[in-house]
PDB file of C-alpha atoms in Angstrom:
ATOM      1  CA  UNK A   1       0.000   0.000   0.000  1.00 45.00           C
ATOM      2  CA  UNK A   2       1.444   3.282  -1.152  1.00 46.00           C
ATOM      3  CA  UNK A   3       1.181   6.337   1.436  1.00 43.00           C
ATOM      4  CA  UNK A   4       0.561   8.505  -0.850  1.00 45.00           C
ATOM      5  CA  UNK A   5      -2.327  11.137   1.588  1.00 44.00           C
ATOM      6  CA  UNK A   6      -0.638  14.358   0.945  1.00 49.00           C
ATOM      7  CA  UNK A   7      -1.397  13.628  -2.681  1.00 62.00           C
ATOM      8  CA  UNK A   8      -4.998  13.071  -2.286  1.00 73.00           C
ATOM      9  CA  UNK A   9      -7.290  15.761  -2.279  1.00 75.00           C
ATOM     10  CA  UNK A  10     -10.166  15.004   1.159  1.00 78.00           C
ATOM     11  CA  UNK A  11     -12.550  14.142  -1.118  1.00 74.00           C
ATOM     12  CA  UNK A  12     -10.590  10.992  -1.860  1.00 82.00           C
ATOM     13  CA  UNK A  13      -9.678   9.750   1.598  1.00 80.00           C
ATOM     14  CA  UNK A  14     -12.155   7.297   3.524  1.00 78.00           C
ATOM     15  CA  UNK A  15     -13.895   5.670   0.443  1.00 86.00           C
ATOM     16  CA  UNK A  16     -15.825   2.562   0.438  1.00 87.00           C
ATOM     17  CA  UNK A  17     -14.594   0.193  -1.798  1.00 90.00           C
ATOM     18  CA  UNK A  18     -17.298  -0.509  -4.611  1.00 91.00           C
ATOM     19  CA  UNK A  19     -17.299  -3.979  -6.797  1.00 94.00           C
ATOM     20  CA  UNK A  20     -17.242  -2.738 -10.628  1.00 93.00           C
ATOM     21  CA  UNK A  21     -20.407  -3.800 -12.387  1.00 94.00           C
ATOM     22  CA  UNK A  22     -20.787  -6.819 -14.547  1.00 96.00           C
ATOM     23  CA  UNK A  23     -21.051  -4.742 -17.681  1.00 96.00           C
ATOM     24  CA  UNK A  24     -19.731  -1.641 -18.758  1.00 96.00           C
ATOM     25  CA  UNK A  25     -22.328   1.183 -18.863  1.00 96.00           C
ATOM     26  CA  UNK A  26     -20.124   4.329 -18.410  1.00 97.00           C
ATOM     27  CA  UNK A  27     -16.880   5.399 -19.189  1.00 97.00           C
ATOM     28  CA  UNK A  28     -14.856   8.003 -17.900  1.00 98.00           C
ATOM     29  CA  UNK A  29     -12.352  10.217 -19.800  1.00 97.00           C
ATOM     30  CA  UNK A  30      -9.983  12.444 -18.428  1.00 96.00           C
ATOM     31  CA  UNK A  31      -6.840  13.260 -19.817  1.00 93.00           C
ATOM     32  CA  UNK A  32      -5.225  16.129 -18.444  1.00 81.00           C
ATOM     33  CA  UNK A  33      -6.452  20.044 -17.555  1.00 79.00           C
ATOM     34  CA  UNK A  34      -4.581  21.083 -21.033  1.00 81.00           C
ATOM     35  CA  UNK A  35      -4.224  18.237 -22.944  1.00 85.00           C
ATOM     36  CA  UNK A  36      -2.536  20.627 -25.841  1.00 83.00           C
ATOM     37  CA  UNK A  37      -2.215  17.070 -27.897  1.00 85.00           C
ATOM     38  CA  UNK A  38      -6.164  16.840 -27.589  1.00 89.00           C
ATOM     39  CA  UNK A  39      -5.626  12.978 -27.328  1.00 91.00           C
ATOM     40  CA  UNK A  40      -9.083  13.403 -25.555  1.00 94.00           C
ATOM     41  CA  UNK A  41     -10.843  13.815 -28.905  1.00 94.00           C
ATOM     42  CA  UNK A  42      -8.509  10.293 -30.762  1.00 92.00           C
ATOM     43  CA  UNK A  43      -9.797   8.521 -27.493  1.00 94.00           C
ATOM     44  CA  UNK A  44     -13.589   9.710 -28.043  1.00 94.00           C
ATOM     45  CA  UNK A  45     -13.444   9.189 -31.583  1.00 94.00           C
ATOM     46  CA  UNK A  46     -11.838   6.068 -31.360  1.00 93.00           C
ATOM     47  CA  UNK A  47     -14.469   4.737 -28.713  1.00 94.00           C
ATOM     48  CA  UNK A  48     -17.547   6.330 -30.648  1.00 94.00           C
ATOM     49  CA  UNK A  49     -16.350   4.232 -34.038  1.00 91.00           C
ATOM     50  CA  UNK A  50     -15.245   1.163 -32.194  1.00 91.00           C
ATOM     51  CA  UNK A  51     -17.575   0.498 -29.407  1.00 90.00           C
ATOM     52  CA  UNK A  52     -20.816   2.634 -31.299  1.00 87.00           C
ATOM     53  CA  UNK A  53     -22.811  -1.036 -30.964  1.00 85.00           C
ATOM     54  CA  UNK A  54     -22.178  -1.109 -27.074  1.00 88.00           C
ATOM     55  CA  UNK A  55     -24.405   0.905 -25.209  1.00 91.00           C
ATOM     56  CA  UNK A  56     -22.309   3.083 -23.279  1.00 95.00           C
ATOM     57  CA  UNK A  57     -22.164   6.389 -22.518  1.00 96.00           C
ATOM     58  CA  UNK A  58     -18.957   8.431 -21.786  1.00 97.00           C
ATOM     59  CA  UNK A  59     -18.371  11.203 -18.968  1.00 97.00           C
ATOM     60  CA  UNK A  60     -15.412  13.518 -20.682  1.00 96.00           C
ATOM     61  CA  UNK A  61     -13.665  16.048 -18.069  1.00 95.00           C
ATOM     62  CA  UNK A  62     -11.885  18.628 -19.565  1.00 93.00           C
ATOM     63  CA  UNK A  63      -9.908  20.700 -17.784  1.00 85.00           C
ATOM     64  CA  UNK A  64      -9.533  24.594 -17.447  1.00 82.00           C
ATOM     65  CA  UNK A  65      -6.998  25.209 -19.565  1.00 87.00           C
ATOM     66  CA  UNK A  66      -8.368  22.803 -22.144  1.00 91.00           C
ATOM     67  CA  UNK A  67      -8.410  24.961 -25.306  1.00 92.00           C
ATOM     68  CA  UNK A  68     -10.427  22.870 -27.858  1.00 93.00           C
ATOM     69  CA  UNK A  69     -13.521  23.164 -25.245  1.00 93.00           C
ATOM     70  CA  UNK A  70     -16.178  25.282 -27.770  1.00 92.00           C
ATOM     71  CA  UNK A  71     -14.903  22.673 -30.533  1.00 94.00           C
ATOM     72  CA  UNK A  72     -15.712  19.735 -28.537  1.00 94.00           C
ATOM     73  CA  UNK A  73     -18.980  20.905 -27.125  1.00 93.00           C
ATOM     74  CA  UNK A  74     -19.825  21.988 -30.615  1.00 93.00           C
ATOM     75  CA  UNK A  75     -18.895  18.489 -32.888  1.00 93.00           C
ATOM     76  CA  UNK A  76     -20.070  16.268 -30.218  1.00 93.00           C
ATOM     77  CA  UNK A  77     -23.791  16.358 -29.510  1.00 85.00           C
ATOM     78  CA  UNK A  78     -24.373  13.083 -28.505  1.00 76.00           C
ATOM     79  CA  UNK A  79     -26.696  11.772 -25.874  1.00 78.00           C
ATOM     80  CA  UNK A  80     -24.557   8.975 -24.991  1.00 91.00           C
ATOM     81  CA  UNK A  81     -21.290  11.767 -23.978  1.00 95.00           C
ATOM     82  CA  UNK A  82     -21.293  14.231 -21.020  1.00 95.00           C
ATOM     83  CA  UNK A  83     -19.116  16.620 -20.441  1.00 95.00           C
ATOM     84  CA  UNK A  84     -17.884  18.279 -17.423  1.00 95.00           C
ATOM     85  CA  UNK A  85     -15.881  21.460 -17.316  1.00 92.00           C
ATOM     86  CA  UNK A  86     -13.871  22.548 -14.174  1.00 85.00           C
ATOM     87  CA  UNK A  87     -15.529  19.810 -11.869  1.00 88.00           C
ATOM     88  CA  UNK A  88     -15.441  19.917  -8.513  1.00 87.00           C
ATOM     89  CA  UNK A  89     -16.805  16.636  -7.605  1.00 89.00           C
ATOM     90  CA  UNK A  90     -14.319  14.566  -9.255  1.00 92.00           C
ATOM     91  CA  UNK A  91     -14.676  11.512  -6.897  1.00 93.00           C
ATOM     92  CA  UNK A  92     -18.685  11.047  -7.368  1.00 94.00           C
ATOM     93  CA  UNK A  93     -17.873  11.498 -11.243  1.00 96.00           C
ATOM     94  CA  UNK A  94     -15.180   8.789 -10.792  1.00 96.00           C
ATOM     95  CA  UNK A  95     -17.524   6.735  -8.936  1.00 95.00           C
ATOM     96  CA  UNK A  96     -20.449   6.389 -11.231  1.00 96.00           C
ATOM     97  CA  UNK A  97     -18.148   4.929 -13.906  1.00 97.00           C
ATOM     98  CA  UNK A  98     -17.132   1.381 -14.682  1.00 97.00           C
ATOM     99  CA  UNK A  99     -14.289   1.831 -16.540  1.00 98.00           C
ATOM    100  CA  UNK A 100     -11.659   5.075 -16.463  1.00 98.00           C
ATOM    101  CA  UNK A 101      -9.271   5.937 -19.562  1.00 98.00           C
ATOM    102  CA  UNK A 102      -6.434   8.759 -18.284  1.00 96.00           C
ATOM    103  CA  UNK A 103      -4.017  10.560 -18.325  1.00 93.00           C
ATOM    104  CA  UNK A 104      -0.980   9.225 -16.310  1.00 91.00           C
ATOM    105  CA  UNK A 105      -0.470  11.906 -13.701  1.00 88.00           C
ATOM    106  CA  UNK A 106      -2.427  12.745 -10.001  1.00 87.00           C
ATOM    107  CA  UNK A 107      -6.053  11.456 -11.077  1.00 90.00           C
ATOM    108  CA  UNK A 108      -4.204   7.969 -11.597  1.00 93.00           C
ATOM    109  CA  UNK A 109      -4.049   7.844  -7.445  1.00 90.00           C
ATOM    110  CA  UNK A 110      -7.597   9.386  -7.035  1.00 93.00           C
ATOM    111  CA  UNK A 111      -8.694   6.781  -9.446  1.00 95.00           C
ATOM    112  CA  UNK A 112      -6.998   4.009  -7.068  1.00 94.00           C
ATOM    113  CA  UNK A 113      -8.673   5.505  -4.194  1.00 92.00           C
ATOM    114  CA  UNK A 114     -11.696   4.797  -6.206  1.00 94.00           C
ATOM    115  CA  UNK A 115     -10.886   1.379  -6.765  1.00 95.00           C
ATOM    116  CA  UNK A 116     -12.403   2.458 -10.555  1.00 97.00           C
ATOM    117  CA  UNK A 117     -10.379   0.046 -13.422  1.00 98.00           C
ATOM    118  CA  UNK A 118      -8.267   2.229 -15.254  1.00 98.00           C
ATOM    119  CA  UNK A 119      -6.227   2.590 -18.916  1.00 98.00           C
ATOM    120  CA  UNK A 120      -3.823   4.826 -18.606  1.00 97.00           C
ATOM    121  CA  UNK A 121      -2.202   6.686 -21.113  1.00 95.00           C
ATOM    122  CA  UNK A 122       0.848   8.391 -21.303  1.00 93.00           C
ATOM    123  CA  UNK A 123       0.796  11.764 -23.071  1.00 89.00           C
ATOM    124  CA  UNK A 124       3.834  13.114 -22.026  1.00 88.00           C
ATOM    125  CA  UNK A 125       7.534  12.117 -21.134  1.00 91.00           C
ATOM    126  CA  UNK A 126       7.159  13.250 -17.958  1.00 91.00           C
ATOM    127  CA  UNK A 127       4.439  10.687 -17.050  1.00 92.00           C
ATOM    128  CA  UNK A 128       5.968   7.825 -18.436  1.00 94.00           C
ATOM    129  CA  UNK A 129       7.909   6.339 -14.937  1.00 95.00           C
ATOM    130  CA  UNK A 130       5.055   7.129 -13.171  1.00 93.00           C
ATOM    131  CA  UNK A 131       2.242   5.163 -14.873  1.00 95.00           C
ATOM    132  CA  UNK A 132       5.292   2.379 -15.149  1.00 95.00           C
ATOM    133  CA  UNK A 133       5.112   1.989 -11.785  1.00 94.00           C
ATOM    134  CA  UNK A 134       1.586   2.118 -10.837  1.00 94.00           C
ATOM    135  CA  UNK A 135       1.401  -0.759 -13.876  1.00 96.00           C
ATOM    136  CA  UNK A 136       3.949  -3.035 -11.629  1.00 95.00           C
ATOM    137  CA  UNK A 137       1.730  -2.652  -8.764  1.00 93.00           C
ATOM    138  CA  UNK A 138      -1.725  -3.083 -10.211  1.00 95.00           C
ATOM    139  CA  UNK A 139      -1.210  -4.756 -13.568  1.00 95.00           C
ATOM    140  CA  UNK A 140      -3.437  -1.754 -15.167  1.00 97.00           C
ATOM    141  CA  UNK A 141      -2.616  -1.422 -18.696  1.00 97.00           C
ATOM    142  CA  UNK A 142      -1.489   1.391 -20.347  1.00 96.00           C
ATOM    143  CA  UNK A 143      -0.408   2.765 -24.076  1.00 95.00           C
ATOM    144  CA  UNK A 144       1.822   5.217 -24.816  1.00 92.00           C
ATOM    145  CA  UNK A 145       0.554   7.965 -27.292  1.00 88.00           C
ATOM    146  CA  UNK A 146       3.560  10.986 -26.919  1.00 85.00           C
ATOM    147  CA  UNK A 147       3.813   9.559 -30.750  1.00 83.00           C
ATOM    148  CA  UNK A 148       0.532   8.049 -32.176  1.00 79.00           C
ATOM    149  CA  UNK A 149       0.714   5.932 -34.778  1.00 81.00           C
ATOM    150  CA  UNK A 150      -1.777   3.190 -36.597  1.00 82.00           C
ATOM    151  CA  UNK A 151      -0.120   0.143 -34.682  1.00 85.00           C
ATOM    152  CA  UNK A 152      -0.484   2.384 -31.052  1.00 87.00           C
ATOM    153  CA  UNK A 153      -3.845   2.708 -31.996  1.00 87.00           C
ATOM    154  CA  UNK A 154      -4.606  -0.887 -32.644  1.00 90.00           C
ATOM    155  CA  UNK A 155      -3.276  -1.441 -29.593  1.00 93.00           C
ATOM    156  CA  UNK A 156      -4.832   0.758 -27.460  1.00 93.00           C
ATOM    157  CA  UNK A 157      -8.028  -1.000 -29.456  1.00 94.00           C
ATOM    158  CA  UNK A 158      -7.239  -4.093 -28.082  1.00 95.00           C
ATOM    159  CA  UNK A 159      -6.675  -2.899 -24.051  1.00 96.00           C
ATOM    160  CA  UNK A 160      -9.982  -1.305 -24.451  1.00 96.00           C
ATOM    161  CA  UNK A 161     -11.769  -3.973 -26.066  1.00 95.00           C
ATOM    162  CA  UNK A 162     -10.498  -6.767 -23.289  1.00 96.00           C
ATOM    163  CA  UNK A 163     -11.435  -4.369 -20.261  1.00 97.00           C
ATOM    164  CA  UNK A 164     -15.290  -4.003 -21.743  1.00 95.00           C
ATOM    165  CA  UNK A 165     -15.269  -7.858 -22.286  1.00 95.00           C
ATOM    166  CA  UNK A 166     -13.534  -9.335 -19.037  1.00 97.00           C
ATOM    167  CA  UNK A 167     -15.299  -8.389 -16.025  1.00 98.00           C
ATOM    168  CA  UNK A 168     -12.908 -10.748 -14.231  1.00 98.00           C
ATOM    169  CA  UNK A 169      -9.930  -8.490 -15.714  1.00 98.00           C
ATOM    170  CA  UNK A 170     -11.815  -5.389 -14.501  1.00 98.00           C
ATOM    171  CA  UNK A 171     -12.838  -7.037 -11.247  1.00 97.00           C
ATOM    172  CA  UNK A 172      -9.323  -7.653 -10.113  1.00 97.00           C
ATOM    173  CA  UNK A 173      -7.677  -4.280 -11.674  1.00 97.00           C
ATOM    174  CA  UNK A 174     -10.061  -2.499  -9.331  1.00 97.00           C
ATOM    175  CA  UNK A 175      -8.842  -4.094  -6.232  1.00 96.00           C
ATOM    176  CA  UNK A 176      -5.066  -3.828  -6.991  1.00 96.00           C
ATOM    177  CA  UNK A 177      -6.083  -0.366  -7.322  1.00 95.00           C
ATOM    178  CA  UNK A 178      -7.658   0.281  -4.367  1.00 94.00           C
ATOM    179  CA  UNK A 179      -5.685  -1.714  -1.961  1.00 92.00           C
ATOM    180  CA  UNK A 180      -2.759   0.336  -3.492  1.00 90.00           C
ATOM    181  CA  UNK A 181      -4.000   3.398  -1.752  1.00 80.00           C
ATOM    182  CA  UNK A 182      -5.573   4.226   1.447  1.00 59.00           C
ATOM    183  CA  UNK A 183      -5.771   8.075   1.967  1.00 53.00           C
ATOM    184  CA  UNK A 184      -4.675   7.344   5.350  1.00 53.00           C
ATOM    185  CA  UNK A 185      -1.040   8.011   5.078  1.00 46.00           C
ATOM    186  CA  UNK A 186      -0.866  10.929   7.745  1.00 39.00           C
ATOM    187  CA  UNK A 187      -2.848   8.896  10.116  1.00 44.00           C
ATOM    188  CA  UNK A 188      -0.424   6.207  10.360  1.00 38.00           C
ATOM    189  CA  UNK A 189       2.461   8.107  11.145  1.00 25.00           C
TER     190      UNK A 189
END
């Protein structure tokens, strides 16, 4: 267990742990406050093309510094795809969702507190250790898209596509995750 508190935000300390459902119904994407790659719009487009004969419906934070916001909001009218812009609920979003795509930085832990199953991506160098290390620990998968390319993409395909079919593979993500991190750090010093 990593003690990791003083990189939790309150909201994220003292959570229940909550068994994913059997099939995923919503998925959450969150990829940075900037995102200046706007991966977030490959990673929607990719799962409205892919997964269009699943019903699911996608919860998209974008940050406040996210500067393709008006062209997102405008392109993407979709029932099945909420946005939310400067949040400030971030764990009940987390918690409503069965399956989590993001960015390798902070959320990774709040997602752990969450016990929610996570992809991670890496979009930039800096992340890279980081989401290396919470893969050793937890066995979540991640791609890295600094560079995208056609066979990345496949990839990334594939993680997605096993994590919507294996509940068992969810299941068992979710509780490396959580039992990785407690929000209790400072207490047990």
């Amino acid at each position: 267990m990593l003690n990791i508190s003083n990189k939790l935000r309150d909201e994220f300390k003292n959570i229940q742990y909550k068994m994913p459902r059997e099939k995923v119904k919503k998925v959450l994407i969150t990829l940075g406050g900037g995102d200046i790659n706007n991966v977030t719009k490959l990673v929607l487009d990719l799962l409205l093309d892919y997964f269009k004969d699943k019903d699911i419906e996608y919860n998209v934070v974008l940050g406040n510094s996210y500067r393709y916001k008006d062209f997102m909001l405008t392109n993407y009218k979709k029932e099945k795809i909420n946005f939310h812009i400067n949040v400030n609920n971030m764990r009940n979003i987390m918690m409503q969702n069965d399956l989590a795509i993001s960015a390798g930085g902070n959320t990774l832990y709040e997602l752990c507190a969450c016990g929610v199953p996570t992809i991670s991506i890496i979009t930039s160098e800096n992340q890279r250790q980081f989401v290396k290390e919470i893969h050793k620990k937890t066995g979540i998968s991640f791609v890295d898209l600094t560079q995208i390319d056609t066979n990345k993409t496949k990839y990334f395909k594939s993680i997605i596509d096993n994590y919507i079919e294996s509940y068992e593979l969810r299941k068992h993500i979710s509780m490396e995750m959580f039992e990785l991190v407690d929000g209790k750090g400072c207490s047990r010093i």
